[in-house]
């Protein structure tokens, strides 16, 4: 009964390739996120969607494109992968805005390695 | 842009009480302070949340002084399984009046037998 599930968990790919990470939440939340965690463990928000609408779009390369077909899904597509994209990508969800004290539920993470 | 500050790492021993302090000088008036725990190879997990004074649940206590510019997570009688990274999370009002959720750098807590 995983609350926030993301696939794949591990992904090794070559520079220049295009890849996608899928995310689904079964908590009935209206807000979903993508976070990036680098090797130094810094967590940075990339995108946030509320009811399929983009509400947070931090400064990330436009090679990263989120897509939310419905409020239970938020996928992340990455074009022309670069070495610096290697990181752990976490999908998350909450009911209501994260900035208003609502608990964020994270997935297990997707380990992306670009070689 | 304001940010939170936590110790990078801490060590303690089984059975001890551990206190981790986070500084958040520019916390917004209506925002909460939340702590998350992250084990290796897992996503962060909610521990506790508070607005002011003291909050206690089955795993931790959170102490917040009147000025709310800092908070202290207290873990009673830690065990080896409490070894993890602990993140302090607050909402911060930026210069353009938009709210941002700022994650601290995290405190790596190592519990020794």
PDB file of N, CA, C and O in Angstrom, chain B residues 2-6 20-29 31-33 35 50-53 62-72 88-92:
ATOM      1  N   UNK B   2      16.675  34.233   2.956  1.00  0.00           N
ATOM      2  CA  UNK B   2      16.864  33.618   4.260  1.00  0.00           C
ATOM      3  C   UNK B   2      16.922  32.108   4.133  1.00  0.00           C
ATOM      4  O   UNK B   2      16.382  31.524   3.208  1.00  0.00           O
ATOM      5  N   UNK B   3      17.529  31.476   5.095  1.00  0.00           N
ATOM      6  CA  UNK B   3      17.633  30.022   5.085  1.00  0.00           C
ATOM      7  C   UNK B   3      17.735  29.545   6.515  1.00  0.00           C
ATOM      8  O   UNK B   3      17.880  30.310   7.445  1.00  0.00           O
ATOM      9  N   UNK B   4      17.629  28.252   6.666  1.00  0.00           N
ATOM     10  CA  UNK B   4      17.761  27.661   7.982  1.00  0.00           C
ATOM     11  C   UNK B   4      19.181  27.181   8.181  1.00  0.00           C
ATOM     12  O   UNK B   4      19.902  26.908   7.229  1.00  0.00           O
ATOM     13  N   UNK B   5      19.573  27.069   9.433  1.00  0.00           N
ATOM     14  CA  UNK B   5      20.911  26.630   9.784  1.00  0.00           C
ATOM     15  C   UNK B   5      20.825  25.554  10.839  1.00  0.00           C
ATOM     16  O   UNK B   5      20.159  25.729  11.872  1.00  0.00           O
ATOM     17  N   UNK B   6      21.498  24.426  10.570  1.00  0.00           N
ATOM     18  CA  UNK B   6      21.550  23.316  11.507  1.00  0.00           C
ATOM     19  C   UNK B   6      22.998  22.838  11.603  1.00  0.00           C
ATOM     20  O   UNK B   6      23.784  23.055  10.684  1.00  0.00           O
ATOM     21  N   UNK B  20      18.628  18.680  18.690  1.00  0.00           N
ATOM     22  CA  UNK B  20      19.148  19.290  17.460  1.00  0.00           C
ATOM     23  C   UNK B  20      18.448  20.632  17.278  1.00  0.00           C
ATOM     24  O   UNK B  20      17.220  20.699  17.228  1.00  0.00           O
ATOM     25  N   UNK B  21      19.244  21.684  17.149  1.00  0.00           N
ATOM     26  CA  UNK B  21      18.677  23.026  17.031  1.00  0.00           C
ATOM     27  C   UNK B  21      18.779  23.553  15.607  1.00  0.00           C
ATOM     28  O   UNK B  21      19.773  23.344  14.926  1.00  0.00           O
ATOM     29  N   UNK B  22      17.740  24.249  15.199  1.00  0.00           N
ATOM     30  CA  UNK B  22      17.680  24.844  13.866  1.00  0.00           C
ATOM     31  C   UNK B  22      17.405  26.340  14.023  1.00  0.00           C
ATOM     32  O   UNK B  22      16.536  26.730  14.802  1.00  0.00           O
ATOM     33  N   UNK B  23      18.136  27.156  13.291  1.00  0.00           N
ATOM     34  CA  UNK B  23      17.899  28.605  13.295  1.00  0.00           C
ATOM     35  C   UNK B  23      17.137  29.006  12.044  1.00  0.00           C
ATOM     36  O   UNK B  23      17.485  28.563  10.939  1.00  0.00           O
ATOM     37  N   UNK B  24      16.113  29.828  12.220  1.00  0.00           N
ATOM     38  CA  UNK B  24      15.303  30.296  11.079  1.00  0.00           C
ATOM     39  C   UNK B  24      14.872  31.725  11.360  1.00  0.00           C
ATOM     40  O   UNK B  24      13.735  31.993  11.758  1.00  0.00           O
ATOM     41  N   UNK B  25      15.772  32.662  11.158  1.00  0.00           N
ATOM     42  CA  UNK B  25      15.559  34.043  11.552  1.00  0.00           C
ATOM     43  C   UNK B  25      14.407  34.733  10.835  1.00  0.00           C
ATOM     44  O   UNK B  25      13.809  35.654  11.362  1.00  0.00           O
ATOM     45  N   UNK B  26      14.113  34.343   9.608  1.00  0.00           N
ATOM     46  CA  UNK B  26      13.104  35.046   8.822  1.00  0.00           C
ATOM     47  C   UNK B  26      11.826  34.231   8.638  1.00  0.00           C
ATOM     48  O   UNK B  26      11.139  34.365   7.625  1.00  0.00           O
ATOM     49  N   UNK B  27      11.502  33.419   9.600  1.00  0.00           N
ATOM     50  CA  UNK B  27      10.286  32.616   9.491  1.00  0.00           C
ATOM     51  C   UNK B  27       9.064  33.530   9.365  1.00  0.00           C
ATOM     52  O   UNK B  27       8.980  34.581   9.994  1.00  0.00           O
ATOM     53  N   UNK B  28       8.122  33.131   8.502  1.00  0.00           N
ATOM     54  CA  UNK B  28       6.915  33.926   8.295  1.00  0.00           C
ATOM     55  C   UNK B  28       5.967  33.766   9.484  1.00  0.00           C
ATOM     56  O   UNK B  28       5.949  32.733  10.146  1.00  0.00           O
ATOM     57  N   UNK B  29       5.180  34.786   9.726  1.00  0.00           N
ATOM     58  CA  UNK B  29       4.312  34.834  10.902  1.00  0.00           C
ATOM     59  C   UNK B  29       3.401  33.616  11.013  1.00  0.00           C
ATOM     60  O   UNK B  29       3.197  33.073  12.102  1.00  0.00           O
ATOM     61  N   UNK B  31       3.723  30.641   9.511  1.00  0.00           N
ATOM     62  CA  UNK B  31       4.289  29.362   9.086  1.00  0.00           C
ATOM     63  C   UNK B  31       4.672  28.447  10.237  1.00  0.00           C
ATOM     64  O   UNK B  31       5.031  28.908  11.331  1.00  0.00           O
ATOM     65  N   UNK B  32       4.611  27.178   9.965  1.00  0.00           N
ATOM     66  CA  UNK B  32       4.937  26.152  10.920  1.00  0.00           C
ATOM     67  C   UNK B  32       6.392  25.715  10.778  1.00  0.00           C
ATOM     68  O   UNK B  32       7.035  25.982   9.768  1.00  0.00           O
ATOM     69  N   UNK B  33       6.858  25.056  11.800  1.00  0.00           N
ATOM     70  CA  UNK B  33       8.200  24.476  11.793  1.00  0.00           C
ATOM     71  C   UNK B  33       8.025  22.967  11.788  1.00  0.00           C
ATOM     72  O   UNK B  33       7.317  22.417  12.643  1.00  0.00           O
ATOM     73  N   UNK B  35       9.900  19.055  11.175  1.00  0.00           N
ATOM     74  CA  UNK B  35      11.128  18.257  11.104  1.00  0.00           C
ATOM     75  C   UNK B  35      10.845  16.937  10.386  1.00  0.00           C
ATOM     76  O   UNK B  35       9.825  16.293  10.621  1.00  0.00           O
ATOM     77  N   UNK B  50       5.323  22.026  14.698  1.00  0.00           N
ATOM     78  CA  UNK B  50       4.806  22.925  15.728  1.00  0.00           C
ATOM     79  C   UNK B  50       4.781  24.356  15.254  1.00  0.00           C
ATOM     80  O   UNK B  50       5.410  24.709  14.252  1.00  0.00           O
ATOM     81  N   UNK B  51       4.063  25.185  15.995  1.00  0.00           N
ATOM     82  CA  UNK B  51       4.010  26.609  15.689  1.00  0.00           C
ATOM     83  C   UNK B  51       4.695  27.435  16.790  1.00  0.00           C
ATOM     84  O   UNK B  51       5.451  28.355  16.506  1.00  0.00           O
ATOM     85  N   UNK B  52       4.393  27.097  18.045  1.00  0.00           N
ATOM     86  CA  UNK B  52       5.029  27.799  19.159  1.00  0.00           C
ATOM     87  C   UNK B  52       5.063  26.898  20.388  1.00  0.00           C
ATOM     88  O   UNK B  52       4.445  25.835  20.406  1.00  0.00           O
ATOM     89  N   UNK B  53       5.796  27.310  21.353  1.00  0.00           N
ATOM     90  CA  UNK B  53       5.995  26.624  22.649  1.00  0.00           C
ATOM     91  C   UNK B  53       6.497  25.201  22.461  1.00  0.00           C
ATOM     92  O   UNK B  53       7.579  24.996  21.957  1.00  0.00           O
ATOM     93  N   UNK B  62       9.274  18.991  20.288  1.00  0.00           N
ATOM     94  CA  UNK B  62       9.745  20.169  19.561  1.00  0.00           C
ATOM     95  C   UNK B  62       9.561  21.380  20.453  1.00  0.00           C
ATOM     96  O   UNK B  62       8.446  21.648  20.919  1.00  0.00           O
ATOM     97  N   UNK B  63      10.661  22.084  20.704  1.00  0.00           N
ATOM     98  CA  UNK B  63      10.642  23.262  21.556  1.00  0.00           C
ATOM     99  C   UNK B  63      10.861  24.503  20.691  1.00  0.00           C
ATOM    100  O   UNK B  63      11.834  24.573  19.929  1.00  0.00           O
ATOM    101  N   UNK B  64       9.959  25.471  20.835  1.00  0.00           N
ATOM    102  CA  UNK B  64      10.022  26.691  20.031  1.00  0.00           C
ATOM    103  C   UNK B  64       9.938  27.886  20.964  1.00  0.00           C
ATOM    104  O   UNK B  64       8.930  28.056  21.665  1.00  0.00           O
ATOM    105  N   UNK B  65      10.965  28.736  21.001  1.00  0.00           N
ATOM    106  CA  UNK B  65      10.918  29.910  21.884  1.00  0.00           C
ATOM    107  C   UNK B  65       9.926  30.940  21.371  1.00  0.00           C
ATOM    108  O   UNK B  65       9.432  30.837  20.246  1.00  0.00           O
ATOM    109  N   UNK B  66       9.661  31.918  22.193  1.00  0.00           N
ATOM    110  CA  UNK B  66       8.633  32.913  21.879  1.00  0.00           C
ATOM    111  C   UNK B  66       8.918  33.672  20.581  1.00  0.00           C
ATOM    112  O   UNK B  66       7.998  33.985  19.823  1.00  0.00           O
ATOM    113  N   UNK B  67      10.175  33.941  20.289  1.00  0.00           N
ATOM    114  CA  UNK B  67      10.474  34.709  19.077  1.00  0.00           C
ATOM    115  C   UNK B  67      10.454  33.850  17.818  1.00  0.00           C
ATOM    116  O   UNK B  67      10.531  34.370  16.702  1.00  0.00           O
ATOM    117  N   UNK B  68      10.364  32.550  17.977  1.00  0.00           N
ATOM    118  CA  UNK B  68      10.258  31.570  16.882  1.00  0.00           C
ATOM    119  C   UNK B  68      11.421  31.627  15.901  1.00  0.00           C
ATOM    120  O   UNK B  68      11.331  31.113  14.789  1.00  0.00           O
ATOM    121  N   UNK B  69      12.513  32.198  16.276  1.00  0.00           N
ATOM    122  CA  UNK B  69      13.645  32.289  15.362  1.00  0.00           C
ATOM    123  C   UNK B  69      14.523  31.048  15.399  1.00  0.00           C
ATOM    124  O   UNK B  69      15.535  30.949  14.682  1.00  0.00           O
ATOM    125  N   UNK B  70      14.150  30.106  16.229  1.00  0.00           N
ATOM    126  CA  UNK B  70      14.873  28.843  16.269  1.00  0.00           C
ATOM    127  C   UNK B  70      13.911  27.773  16.772  1.00  0.00           C
ATOM    128  O   UNK B  70      12.813  28.089  17.257  1.00  0.00           O
ATOM    129  N   UNK B  71      14.322  26.541  16.658  1.00  0.00           N
ATOM    130  CA  UNK B  71      13.540  25.439  17.225  1.00  0.00           C
ATOM    131  C   UNK B  71      14.509  24.315  17.562  1.00  0.00           C
ATOM    132  O   UNK B  71      15.608  24.218  16.976  1.00  0.00           O
ATOM    133  N   UNK B  72      14.108  23.483  18.521  1.00  0.00           N
ATOM    134  CA  UNK B  72      14.955  22.369  18.942  1.00  0.00           C
ATOM    135  C   UNK B  72      14.163  21.080  18.908  1.00  0.00           C
ATOM    136  O   UNK B  72      13.117  20.965  19.554  1.00  0.00           O
ATOM    137  N   UNK B  88      15.233  20.322   9.154  1.00  0.00           N
ATOM    138  CA  UNK B  88      14.358  21.361   9.699  1.00  0.00           C
ATOM    139  C   UNK B  88      13.715  22.088   8.531  1.00  0.00           C
ATOM    140  O   UNK B  88      14.401  22.472   7.585  1.00  0.00           O
ATOM    141  N   UNK B  89      12.423  22.299   8.577  1.00  0.00           N
ATOM    142  CA  UNK B  89      11.687  22.835   7.441  1.00  0.00           C
ATOM    143  C   UNK B  89      10.777  23.965   7.898  1.00  0.00           C
ATOM    144  O   UNK B  89       9.958  23.776   8.791  1.00  0.00           O
ATOM    145  N   UNK B  90      10.949  25.120   7.306  1.00  0.00           N
ATOM    146  CA  UNK B  90      10.061  26.239   7.617  1.00  0.00           C
ATOM    147  C   UNK B  90       9.661  26.934   6.329  1.00  0.00           C
ATOM    148  O   UNK B  90      10.304  26.782   5.298  1.00  0.00           O
ATOM    149  N   UNK B  91       8.601  27.709   6.400  1.00  0.00           N
ATOM    150  CA  UNK B  91       8.215  28.543   5.286  1.00  0.00           C
ATOM    151  C   UNK B  91       8.817  29.912   5.496  1.00  0.00           C
ATOM    152  O   UNK B  91       8.806  30.430   6.601  1.00  0.00           O
ATOM    153  N   UNK B  92       9.355  30.482   4.469  1.00  0.00           N
ATOM    154  CA  UNK B  92      10.015  31.775   4.583  1.00  0.00           C
ATOM    155  C   UNK B  92       9.458  32.719   3.531  1.00  0.00           C
ATOM    156  O   UNK B  92       9.357  32.358   2.368  1.00  0.00           O
TER     157      UNK B  92
END
